[in-house]
mmCIF file of C-alpha atoms in Angstrom:
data_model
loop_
_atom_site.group_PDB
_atom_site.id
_atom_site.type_symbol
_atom_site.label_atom_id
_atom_site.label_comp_id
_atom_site.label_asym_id
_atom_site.label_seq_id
_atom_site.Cartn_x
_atom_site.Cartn_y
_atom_site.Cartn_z
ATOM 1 C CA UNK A 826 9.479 23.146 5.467
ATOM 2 C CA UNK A 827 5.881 22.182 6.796
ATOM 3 C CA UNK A 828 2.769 22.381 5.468
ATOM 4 C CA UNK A 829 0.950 24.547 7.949
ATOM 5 C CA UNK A 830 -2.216 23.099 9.923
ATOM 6 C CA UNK A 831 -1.615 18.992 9.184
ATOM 7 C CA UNK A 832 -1.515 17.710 12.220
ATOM 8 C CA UNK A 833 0.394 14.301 10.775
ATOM 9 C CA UNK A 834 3.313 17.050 10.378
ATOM 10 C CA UNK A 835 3.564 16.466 6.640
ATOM 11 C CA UNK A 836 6.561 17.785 5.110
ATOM 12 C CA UNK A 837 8.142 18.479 1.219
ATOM 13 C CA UNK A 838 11.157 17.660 -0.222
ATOM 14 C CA UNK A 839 13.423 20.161 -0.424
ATOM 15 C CA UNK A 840 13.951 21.026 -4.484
ATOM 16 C CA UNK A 841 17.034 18.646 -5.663
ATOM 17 C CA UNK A 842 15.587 15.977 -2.956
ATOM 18 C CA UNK A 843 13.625 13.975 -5.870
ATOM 19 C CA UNK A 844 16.288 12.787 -7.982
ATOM 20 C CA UNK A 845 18.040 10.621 -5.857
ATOM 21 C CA UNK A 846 19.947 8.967 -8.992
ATOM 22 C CA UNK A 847 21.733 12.727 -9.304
ATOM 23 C CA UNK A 848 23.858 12.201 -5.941
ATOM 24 C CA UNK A 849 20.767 13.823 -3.336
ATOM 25 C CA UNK A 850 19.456 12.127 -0.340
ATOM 26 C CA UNK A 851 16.920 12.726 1.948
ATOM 27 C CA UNK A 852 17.532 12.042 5.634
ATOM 28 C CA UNK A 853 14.739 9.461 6.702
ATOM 29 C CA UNK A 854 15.000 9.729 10.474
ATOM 30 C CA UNK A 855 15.336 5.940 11.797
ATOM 31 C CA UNK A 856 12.288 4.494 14.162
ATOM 32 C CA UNK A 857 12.219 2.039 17.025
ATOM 33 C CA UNK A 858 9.254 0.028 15.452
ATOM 34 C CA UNK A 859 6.845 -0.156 13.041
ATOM 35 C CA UNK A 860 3.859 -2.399 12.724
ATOM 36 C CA UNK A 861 2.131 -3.139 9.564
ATOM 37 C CA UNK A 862 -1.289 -5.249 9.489
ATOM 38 C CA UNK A 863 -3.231 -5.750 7.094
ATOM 39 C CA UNK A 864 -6.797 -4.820 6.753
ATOM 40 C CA UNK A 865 -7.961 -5.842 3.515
ATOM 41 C CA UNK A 866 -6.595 -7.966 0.771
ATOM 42 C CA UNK A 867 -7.602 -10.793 -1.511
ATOM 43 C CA UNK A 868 -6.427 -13.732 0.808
ATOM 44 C CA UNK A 869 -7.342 -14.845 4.327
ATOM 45 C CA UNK A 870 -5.957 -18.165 6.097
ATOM 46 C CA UNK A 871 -7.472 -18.365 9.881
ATOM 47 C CA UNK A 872 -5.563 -21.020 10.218
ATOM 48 C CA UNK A 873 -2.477 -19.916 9.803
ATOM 49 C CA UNK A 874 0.176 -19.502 12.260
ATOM 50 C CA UNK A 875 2.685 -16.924 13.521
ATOM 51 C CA UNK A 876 5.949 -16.660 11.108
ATOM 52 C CA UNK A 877 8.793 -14.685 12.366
ATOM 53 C CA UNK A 878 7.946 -10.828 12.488
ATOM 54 C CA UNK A 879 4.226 -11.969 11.296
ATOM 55 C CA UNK A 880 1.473 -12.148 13.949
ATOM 56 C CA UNK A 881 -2.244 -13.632 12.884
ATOM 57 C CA UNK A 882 -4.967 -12.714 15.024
ATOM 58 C CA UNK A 883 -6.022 -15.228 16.737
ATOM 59 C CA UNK A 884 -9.304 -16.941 16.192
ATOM 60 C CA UNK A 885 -10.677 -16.537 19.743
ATOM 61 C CA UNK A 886 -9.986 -12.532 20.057
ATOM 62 C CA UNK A 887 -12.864 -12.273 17.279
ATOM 63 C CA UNK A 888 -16.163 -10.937 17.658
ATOM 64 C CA UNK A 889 -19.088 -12.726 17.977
ATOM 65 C CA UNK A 890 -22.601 -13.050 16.140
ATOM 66 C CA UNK A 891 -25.704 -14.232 17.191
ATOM 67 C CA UNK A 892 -26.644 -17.040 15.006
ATOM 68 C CA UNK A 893 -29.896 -19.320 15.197
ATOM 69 C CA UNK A 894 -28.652 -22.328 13.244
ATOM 70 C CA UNK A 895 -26.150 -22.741 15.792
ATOM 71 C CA UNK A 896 -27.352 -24.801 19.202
ATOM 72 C CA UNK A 897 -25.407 -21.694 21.402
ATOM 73 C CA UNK A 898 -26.420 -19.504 19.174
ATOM 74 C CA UNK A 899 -23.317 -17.383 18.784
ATOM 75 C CA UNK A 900 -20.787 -17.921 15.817
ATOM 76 C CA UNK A 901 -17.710 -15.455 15.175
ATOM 77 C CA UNK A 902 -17.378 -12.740 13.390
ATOM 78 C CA UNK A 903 -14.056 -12.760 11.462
ATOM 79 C CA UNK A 904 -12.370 -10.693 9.036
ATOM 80 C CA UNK A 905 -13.596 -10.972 5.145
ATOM 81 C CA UNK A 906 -11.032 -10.862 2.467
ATOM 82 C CA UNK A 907 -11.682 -8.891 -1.335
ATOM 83 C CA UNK A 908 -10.260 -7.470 -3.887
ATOM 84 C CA UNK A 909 -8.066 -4.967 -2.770
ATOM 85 C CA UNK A 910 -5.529 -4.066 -0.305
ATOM 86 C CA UNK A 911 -4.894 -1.637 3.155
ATOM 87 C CA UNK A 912 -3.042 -1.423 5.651
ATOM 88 C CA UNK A 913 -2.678 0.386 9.131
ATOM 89 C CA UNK A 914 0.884 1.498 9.705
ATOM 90 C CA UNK A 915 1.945 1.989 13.034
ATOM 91 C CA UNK A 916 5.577 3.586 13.878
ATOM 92 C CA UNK A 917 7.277 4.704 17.061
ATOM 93 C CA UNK A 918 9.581 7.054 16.742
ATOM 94 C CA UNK A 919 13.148 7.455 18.618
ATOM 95 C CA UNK A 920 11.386 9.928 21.296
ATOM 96 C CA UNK A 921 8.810 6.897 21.829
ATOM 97 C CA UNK A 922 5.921 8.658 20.231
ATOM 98 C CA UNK A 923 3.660 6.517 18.487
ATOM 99 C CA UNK A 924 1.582 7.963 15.472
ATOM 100 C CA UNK A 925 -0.622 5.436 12.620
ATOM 101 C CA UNK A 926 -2.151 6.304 9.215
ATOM 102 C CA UNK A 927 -3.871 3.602 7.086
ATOM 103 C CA UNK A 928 -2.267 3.128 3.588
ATOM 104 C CA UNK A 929 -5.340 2.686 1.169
ATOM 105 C CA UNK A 930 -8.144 1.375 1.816
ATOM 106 C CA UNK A 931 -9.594 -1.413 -0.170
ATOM 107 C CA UNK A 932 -12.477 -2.097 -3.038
ATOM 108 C CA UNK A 933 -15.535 -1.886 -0.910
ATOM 109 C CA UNK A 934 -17.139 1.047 0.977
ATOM 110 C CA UNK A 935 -17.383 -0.885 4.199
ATOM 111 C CA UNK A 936 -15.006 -3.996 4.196
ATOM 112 C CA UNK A 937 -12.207 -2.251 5.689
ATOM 113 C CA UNK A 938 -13.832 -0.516 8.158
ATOM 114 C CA UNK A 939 -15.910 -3.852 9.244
ATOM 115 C CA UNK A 940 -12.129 -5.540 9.224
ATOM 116 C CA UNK A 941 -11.046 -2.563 11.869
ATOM 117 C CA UNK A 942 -13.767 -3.228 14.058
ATOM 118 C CA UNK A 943 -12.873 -7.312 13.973
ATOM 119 C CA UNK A 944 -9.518 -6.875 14.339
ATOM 120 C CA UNK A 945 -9.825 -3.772 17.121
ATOM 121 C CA UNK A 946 -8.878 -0.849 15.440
ATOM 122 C CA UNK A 947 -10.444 2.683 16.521
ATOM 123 C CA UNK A 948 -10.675 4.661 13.131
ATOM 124 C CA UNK A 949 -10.254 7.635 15.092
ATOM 125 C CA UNK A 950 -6.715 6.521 15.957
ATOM 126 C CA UNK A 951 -5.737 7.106 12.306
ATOM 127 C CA UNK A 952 -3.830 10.585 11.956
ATOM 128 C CA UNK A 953 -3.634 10.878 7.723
ATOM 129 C CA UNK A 954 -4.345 8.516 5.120
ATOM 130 C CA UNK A 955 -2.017 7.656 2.328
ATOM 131 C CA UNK A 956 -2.966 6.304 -0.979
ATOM 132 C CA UNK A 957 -0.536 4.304 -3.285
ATOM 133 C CA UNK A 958 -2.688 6.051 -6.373
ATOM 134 C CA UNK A 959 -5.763 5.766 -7.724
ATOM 135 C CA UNK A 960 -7.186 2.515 -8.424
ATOM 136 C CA UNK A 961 -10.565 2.153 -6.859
ATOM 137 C CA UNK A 962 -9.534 -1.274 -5.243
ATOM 138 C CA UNK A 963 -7.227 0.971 -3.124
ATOM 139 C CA UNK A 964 -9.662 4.073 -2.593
ATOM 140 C CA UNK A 965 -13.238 3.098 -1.710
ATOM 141 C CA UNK A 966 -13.326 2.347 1.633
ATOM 142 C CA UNK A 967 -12.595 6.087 2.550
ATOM 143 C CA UNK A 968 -16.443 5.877 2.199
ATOM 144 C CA UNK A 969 -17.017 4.407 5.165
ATOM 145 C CA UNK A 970 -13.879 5.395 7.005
ATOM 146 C CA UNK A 971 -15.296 8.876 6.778
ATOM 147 C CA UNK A 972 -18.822 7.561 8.118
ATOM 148 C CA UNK A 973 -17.276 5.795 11.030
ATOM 149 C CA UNK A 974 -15.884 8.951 12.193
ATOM 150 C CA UNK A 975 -19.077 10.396 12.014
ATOM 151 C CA UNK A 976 -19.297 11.956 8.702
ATOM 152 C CA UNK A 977 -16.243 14.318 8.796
ATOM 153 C CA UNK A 978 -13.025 12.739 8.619
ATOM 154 C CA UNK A 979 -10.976 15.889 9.163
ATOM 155 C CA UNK A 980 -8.171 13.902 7.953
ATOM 156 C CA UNK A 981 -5.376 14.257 5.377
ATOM 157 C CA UNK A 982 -4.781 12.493 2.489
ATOM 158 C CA UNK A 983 -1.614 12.104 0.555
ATOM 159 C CA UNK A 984 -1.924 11.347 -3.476
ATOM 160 C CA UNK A 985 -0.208 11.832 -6.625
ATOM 161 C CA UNK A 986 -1.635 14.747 -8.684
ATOM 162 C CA UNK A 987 -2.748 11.977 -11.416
ATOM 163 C CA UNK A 988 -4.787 10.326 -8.959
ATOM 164 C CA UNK A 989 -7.371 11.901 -10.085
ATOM 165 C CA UNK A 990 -7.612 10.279 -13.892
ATOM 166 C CA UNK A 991 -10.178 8.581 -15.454
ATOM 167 C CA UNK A 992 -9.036 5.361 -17.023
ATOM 168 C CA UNK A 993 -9.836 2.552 -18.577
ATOM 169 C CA UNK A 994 -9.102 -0.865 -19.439
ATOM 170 C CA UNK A 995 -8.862 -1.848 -23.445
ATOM 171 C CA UNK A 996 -9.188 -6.213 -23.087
ATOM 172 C CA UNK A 997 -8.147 -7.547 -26.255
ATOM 173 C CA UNK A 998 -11.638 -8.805 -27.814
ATOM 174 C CA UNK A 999 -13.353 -7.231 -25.317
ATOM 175 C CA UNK A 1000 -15.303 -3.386 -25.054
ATOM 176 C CA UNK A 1001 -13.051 -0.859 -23.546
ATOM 177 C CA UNK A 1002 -14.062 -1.206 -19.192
ATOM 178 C CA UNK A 1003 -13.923 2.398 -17.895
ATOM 179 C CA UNK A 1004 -12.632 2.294 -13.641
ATOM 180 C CA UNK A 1005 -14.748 3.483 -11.281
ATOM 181 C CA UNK A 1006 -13.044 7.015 -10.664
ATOM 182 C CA UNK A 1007 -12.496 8.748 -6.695
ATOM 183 C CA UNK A 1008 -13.768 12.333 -6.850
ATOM 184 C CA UNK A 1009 -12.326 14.744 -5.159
ATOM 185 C CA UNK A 1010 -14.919 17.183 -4.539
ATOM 186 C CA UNK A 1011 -17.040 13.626 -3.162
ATOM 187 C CA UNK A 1012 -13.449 13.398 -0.397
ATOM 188 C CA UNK A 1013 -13.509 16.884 0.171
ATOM 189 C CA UNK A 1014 -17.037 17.207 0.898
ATOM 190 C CA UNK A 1015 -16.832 14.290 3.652
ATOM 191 C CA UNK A 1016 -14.336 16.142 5.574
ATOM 192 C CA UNK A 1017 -10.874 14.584 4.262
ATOM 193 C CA UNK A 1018 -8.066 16.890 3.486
ATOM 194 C CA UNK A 1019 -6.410 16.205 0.051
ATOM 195 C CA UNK A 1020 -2.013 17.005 -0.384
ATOM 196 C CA UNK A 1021 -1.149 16.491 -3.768
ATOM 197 C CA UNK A 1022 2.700 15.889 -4.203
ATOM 198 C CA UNK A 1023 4.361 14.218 -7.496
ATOM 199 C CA UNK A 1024 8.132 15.146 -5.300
ATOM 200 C CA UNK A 1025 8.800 12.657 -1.690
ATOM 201 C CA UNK A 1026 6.914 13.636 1.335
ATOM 202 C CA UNK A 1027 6.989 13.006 4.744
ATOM 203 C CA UNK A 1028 5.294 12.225 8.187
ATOM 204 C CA UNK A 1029 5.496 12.654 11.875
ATOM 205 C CA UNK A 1030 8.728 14.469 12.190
ATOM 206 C CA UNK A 1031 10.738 12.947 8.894
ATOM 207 C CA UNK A 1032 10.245 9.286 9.830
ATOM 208 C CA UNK A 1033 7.956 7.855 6.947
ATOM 209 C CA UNK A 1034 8.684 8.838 3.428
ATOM 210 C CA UNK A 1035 6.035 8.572 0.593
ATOM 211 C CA UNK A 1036 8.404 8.392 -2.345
ATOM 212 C CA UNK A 1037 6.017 9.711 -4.829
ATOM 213 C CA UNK A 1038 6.430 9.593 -8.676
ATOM 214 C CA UNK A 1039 9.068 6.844 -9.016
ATOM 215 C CA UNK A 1040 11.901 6.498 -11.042
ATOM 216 C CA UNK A 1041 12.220 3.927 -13.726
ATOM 217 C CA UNK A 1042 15.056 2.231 -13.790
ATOM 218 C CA UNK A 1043 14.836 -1.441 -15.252
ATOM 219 C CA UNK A 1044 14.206 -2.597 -18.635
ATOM 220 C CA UNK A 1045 11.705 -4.892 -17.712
ATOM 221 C CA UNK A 1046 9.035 -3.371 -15.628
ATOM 222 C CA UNK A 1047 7.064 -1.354 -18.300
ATOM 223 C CA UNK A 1048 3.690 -0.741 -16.771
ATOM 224 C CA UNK A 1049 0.325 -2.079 -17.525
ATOM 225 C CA UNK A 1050 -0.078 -2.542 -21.588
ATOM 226 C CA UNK A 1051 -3.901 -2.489 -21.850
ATOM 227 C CA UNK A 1052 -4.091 0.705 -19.261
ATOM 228 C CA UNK A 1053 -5.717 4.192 -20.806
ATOM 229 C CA UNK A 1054 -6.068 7.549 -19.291
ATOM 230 C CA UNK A 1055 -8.850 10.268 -20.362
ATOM 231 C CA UNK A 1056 -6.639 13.671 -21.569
ATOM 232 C CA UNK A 1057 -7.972 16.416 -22.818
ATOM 233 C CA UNK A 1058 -11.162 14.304 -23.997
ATOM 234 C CA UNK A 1059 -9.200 11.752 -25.708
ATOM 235 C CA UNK A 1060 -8.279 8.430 -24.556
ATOM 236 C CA UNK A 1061 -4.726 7.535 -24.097
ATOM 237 C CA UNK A 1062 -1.927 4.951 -23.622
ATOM 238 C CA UNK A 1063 -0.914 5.278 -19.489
ATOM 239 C CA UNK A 1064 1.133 2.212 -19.275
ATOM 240 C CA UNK A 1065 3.259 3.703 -16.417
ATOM 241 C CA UNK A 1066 0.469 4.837 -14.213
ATOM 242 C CA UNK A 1067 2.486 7.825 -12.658
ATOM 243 C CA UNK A 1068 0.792 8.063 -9.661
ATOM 244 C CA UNK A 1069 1.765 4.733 -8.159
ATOM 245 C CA UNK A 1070 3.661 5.897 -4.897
ATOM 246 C CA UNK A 1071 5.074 3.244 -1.877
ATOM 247 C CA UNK A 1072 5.925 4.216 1.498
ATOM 248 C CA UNK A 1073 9.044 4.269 3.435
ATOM 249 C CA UNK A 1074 10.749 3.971 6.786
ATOM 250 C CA UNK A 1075 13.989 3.013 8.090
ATOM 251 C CA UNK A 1076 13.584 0.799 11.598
ATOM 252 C CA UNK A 1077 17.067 0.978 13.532
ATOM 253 C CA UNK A 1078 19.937 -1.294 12.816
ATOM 254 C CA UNK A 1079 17.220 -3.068 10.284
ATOM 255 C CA UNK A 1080 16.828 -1.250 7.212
ATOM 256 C CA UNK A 1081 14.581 -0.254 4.789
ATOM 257 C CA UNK A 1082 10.979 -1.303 5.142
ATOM 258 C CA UNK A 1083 9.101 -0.845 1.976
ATOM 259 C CA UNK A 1084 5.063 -0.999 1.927
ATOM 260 C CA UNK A 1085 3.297 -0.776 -1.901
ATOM 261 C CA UNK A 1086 -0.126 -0.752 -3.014
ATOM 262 C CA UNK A 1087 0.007 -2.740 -6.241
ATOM 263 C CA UNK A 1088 3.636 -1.632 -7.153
ATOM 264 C CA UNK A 1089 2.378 -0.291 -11.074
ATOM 265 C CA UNK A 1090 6.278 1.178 -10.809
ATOM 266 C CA UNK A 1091 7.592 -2.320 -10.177
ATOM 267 C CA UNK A 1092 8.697 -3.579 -7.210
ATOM 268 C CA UNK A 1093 12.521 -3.522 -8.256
ATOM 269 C CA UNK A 1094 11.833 -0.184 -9.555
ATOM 270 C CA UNK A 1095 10.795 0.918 -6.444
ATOM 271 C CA UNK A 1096 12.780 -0.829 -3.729
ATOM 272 C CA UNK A 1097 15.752 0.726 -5.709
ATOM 273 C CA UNK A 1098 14.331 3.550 -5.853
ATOM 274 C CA UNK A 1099 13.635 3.711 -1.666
ATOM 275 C CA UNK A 1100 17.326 2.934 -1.408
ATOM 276 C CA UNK A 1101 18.699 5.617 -3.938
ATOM 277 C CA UNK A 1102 16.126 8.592 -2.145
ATOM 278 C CA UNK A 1103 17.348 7.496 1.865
ATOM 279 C CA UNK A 1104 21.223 6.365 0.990
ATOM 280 C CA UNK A 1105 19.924 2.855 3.146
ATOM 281 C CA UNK A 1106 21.213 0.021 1.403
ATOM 282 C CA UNK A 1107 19.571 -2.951 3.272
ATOM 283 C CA UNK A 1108 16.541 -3.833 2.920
ATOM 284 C CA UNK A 1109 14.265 -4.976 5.588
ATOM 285 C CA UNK A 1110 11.138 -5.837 4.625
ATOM 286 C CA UNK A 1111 8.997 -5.365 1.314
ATOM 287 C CA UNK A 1112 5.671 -5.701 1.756
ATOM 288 C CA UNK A 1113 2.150 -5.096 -0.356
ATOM 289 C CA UNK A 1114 0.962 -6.106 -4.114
ATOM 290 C CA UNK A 1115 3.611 -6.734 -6.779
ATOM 291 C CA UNK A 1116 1.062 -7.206 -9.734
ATOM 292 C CA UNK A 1117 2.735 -9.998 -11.347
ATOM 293 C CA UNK A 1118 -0.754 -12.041 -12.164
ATOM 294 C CA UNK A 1119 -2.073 -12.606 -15.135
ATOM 295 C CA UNK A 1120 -1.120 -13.119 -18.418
ATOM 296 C CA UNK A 1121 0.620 -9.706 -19.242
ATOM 297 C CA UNK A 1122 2.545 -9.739 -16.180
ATOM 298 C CA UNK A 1123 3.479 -13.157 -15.966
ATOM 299 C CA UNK A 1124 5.978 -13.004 -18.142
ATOM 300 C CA UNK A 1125 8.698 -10.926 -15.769
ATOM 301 C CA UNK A 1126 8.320 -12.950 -12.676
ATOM 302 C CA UNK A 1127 11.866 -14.073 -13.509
ATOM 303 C CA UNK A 1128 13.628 -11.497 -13.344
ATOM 304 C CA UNK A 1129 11.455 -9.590 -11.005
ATOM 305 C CA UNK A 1130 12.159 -12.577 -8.581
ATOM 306 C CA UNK A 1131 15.538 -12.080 -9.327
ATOM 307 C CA UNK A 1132 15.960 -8.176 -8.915
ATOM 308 C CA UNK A 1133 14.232 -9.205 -5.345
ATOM 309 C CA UNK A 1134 16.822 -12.104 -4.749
ATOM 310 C CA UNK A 1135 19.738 -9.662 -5.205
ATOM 311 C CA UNK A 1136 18.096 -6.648 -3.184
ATOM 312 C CA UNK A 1137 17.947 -9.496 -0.323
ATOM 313 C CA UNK A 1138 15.061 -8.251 1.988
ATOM 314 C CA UNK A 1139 15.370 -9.989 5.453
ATOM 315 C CA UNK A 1140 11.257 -10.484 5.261
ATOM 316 C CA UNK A 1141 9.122 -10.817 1.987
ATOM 317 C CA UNK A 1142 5.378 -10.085 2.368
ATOM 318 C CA UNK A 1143 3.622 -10.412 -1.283
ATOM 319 C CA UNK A 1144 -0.174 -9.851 -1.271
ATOM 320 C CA UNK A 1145 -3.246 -8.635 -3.360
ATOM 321 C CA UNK A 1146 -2.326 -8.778 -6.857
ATOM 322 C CA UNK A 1147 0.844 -10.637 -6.392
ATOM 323 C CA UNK A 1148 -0.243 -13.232 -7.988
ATOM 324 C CA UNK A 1149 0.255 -17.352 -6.875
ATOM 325 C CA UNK A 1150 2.657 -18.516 -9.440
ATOM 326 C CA UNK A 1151 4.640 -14.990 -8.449
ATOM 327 C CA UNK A 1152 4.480 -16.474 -4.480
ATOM 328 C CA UNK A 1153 5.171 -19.865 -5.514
ATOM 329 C CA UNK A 1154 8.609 -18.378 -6.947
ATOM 330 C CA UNK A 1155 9.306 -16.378 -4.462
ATOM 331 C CA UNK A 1156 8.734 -18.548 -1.811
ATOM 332 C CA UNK A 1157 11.380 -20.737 -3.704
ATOM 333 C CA UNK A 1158 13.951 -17.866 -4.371
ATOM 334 C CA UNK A 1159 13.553 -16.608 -0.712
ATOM 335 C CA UNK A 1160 12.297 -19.439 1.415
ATOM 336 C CA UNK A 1161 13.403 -17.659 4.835
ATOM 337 C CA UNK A 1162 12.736 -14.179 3.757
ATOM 338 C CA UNK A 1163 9.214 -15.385 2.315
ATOM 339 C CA UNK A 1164 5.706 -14.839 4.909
ATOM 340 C CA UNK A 1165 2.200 -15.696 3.643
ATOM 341 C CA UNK A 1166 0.282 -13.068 4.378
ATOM 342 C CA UNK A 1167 -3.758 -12.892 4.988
ATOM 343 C CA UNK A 1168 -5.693 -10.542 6.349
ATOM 344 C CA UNK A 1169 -5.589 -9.461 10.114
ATOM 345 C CA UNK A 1170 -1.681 -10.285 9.903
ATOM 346 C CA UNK A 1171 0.690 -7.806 11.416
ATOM 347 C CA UNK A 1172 4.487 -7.358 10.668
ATOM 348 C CA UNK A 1173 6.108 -6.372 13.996
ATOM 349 C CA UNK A 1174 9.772 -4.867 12.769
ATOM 350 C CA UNK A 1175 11.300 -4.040 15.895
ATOM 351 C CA UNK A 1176 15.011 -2.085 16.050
ATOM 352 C CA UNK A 1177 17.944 -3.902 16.466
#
């Protein structure tokens, strides 16, 4: 069934579809390609070289500045890193169309769209807009996405119905620090077209799944401790931070490639999860923010390194809140699967 009028041709589960762990499975149509780069996250590296699927851009395709210090005058103008994470997604499907959406988009009104424009990406190329959930470090630059498409986006956006929460962090020692919060009459009003779904979804024609709410399944990916929600005027515990959503697509005779925002459901939780919703066992590629830094989440990089190890992903693409000691043991578990990624990298999964 279709939701009438998106372009993107977003589609709903069937009822039954969402609990995979009951014996369902929803048919992911396979693609040819997909290309994910990155647009915003916390790391950069213009040094850096190609590594296997990953592709840097290279220093001398960036823009340039004038500058008056300099003796020519000119210096470039490179991507910025920050806080945050998104990504443009480009598939091809088996009839060789070729669609993109952008999968969130970063902490700042304007730092992804600046990145676009340095690494050469039209923002009115983008056909919908997913976001992982609801974490302003993953919603603020549809600010200025909307203004560089002139002020009405006219786009769709795919959330969680919990997006929408106001939360909090409660700091041990520290006064409660309340999250900046996305409106939705602020999105609406700037043209952008919001789909709520807590069930799977899909886009262009069954070939990328947005798993929404995901199952829990291990015992030791428990959420974010310190995390409140606002309900019903009362502060609450939200340790599992519902809304958290990854996307999926199958490339041919690859496997599963598995893009998150910050992964509040846990990685493992969620790569399992992608493989119990398609019926695809391998796993291609998991890319995005694990949040395994800090303190509280420190603690299960073991045996989140080891739920990874045994899912086996042929490439490994950690970023944003990650963490470094999480990459450093990653790196070791899966030194050929591993990629450091920074932003203005693109993962180029081609079909077998």
């Amino acid at each position: 069934m279709c939701d009438g009028g998106h372009s993107p041709g977003i589609v709903g589960a069937v009822p039954g579809e969402i609990d995979a762990f009951r014996g369902e499975r929803i048919a992911l149509e396979p693609v040819r390609r997909v290309h994910v780069t990155t647009l915003v996250d916390n790391s950069l590296d213009v040094l850096a070289g190609d590594a296997g699927p990953a592709h840097r851009h290279p220093l001398a395709a960036w823009p340039r500045l004038p500058a008056a210090a300099h003796q020519r005058d000119e210096v470039f103008d490179g991507p910025v890193a920050e806080h945050g994470f998104s990504a443009l997604v480009e598939v091809e499907l088996g009839d060789g169309a070729v669609h993109r959406l952008l999968f969130d988009a970063g902490v700042s009104p304007d730092g992804m769209v600046a990145n676009m424009r340095r690494l050469g990406v039209a923002a009115d190329s983008i056909e919908a807009v997913v976001c992982s959930h609801g974490h302003f470090d993953h919603t603020t630059g549809l600010d200025g996405l909307s203004r560089a498409l002139g002020g009405r986006a006219n786009l769709p956006v795919l959330i969680h119905p919990q997006f929408w929460s106001r939360r909090r962090l409660t700091l041990p020692g520290h006064d409660p620090w309340e999250l900046p919060t996305t409106s939705r009459g602020a999105l609406e009003g700037i043209g952008f077209e919001i789909i709520e779904r807590p069930q799977p979804s899909f886009l262009f024609g069954r070939s990328v799944l947005i798993t929404g709410e995901v199952a829990r399944t291990t015992d030791f990916e428990r959420g974010f401790a310190i995390h409140q929600a606002l309900r019903n005027g009362t502060w609450e515990p939200d340790p599992l931070i519902l809304d958290d959503q990854a996307l999926v697509v199958h490339v041919t005779g690859r496997g599963l490639l598995v893009l998150t925002g910050c992964g509040h459901a846990g990685i493992v939780n969620i790569v399992r999860y992608a493989r119990a919703l398609t019926g695809v066992e391998q796993v291609h590629a998991v890319v995005g923010g694990f949040h395994l830094t800090g303190a509280l989440f420190e603690p299960i990089i073991g045996p989140t390194v080891a739920g990874l190890g045994e899912l086996a992903p042929d490439v490994l693409l950690p970023a944003h809140c990650t963490g470094w000691r999480a990459m450093h043991e990653l790196a070791n578990r899966m030194p050929g699967a591993f990629i450091a990624n920074s932003v203005g990298t693109s993962l180029q999964l081609v079909a077998a």
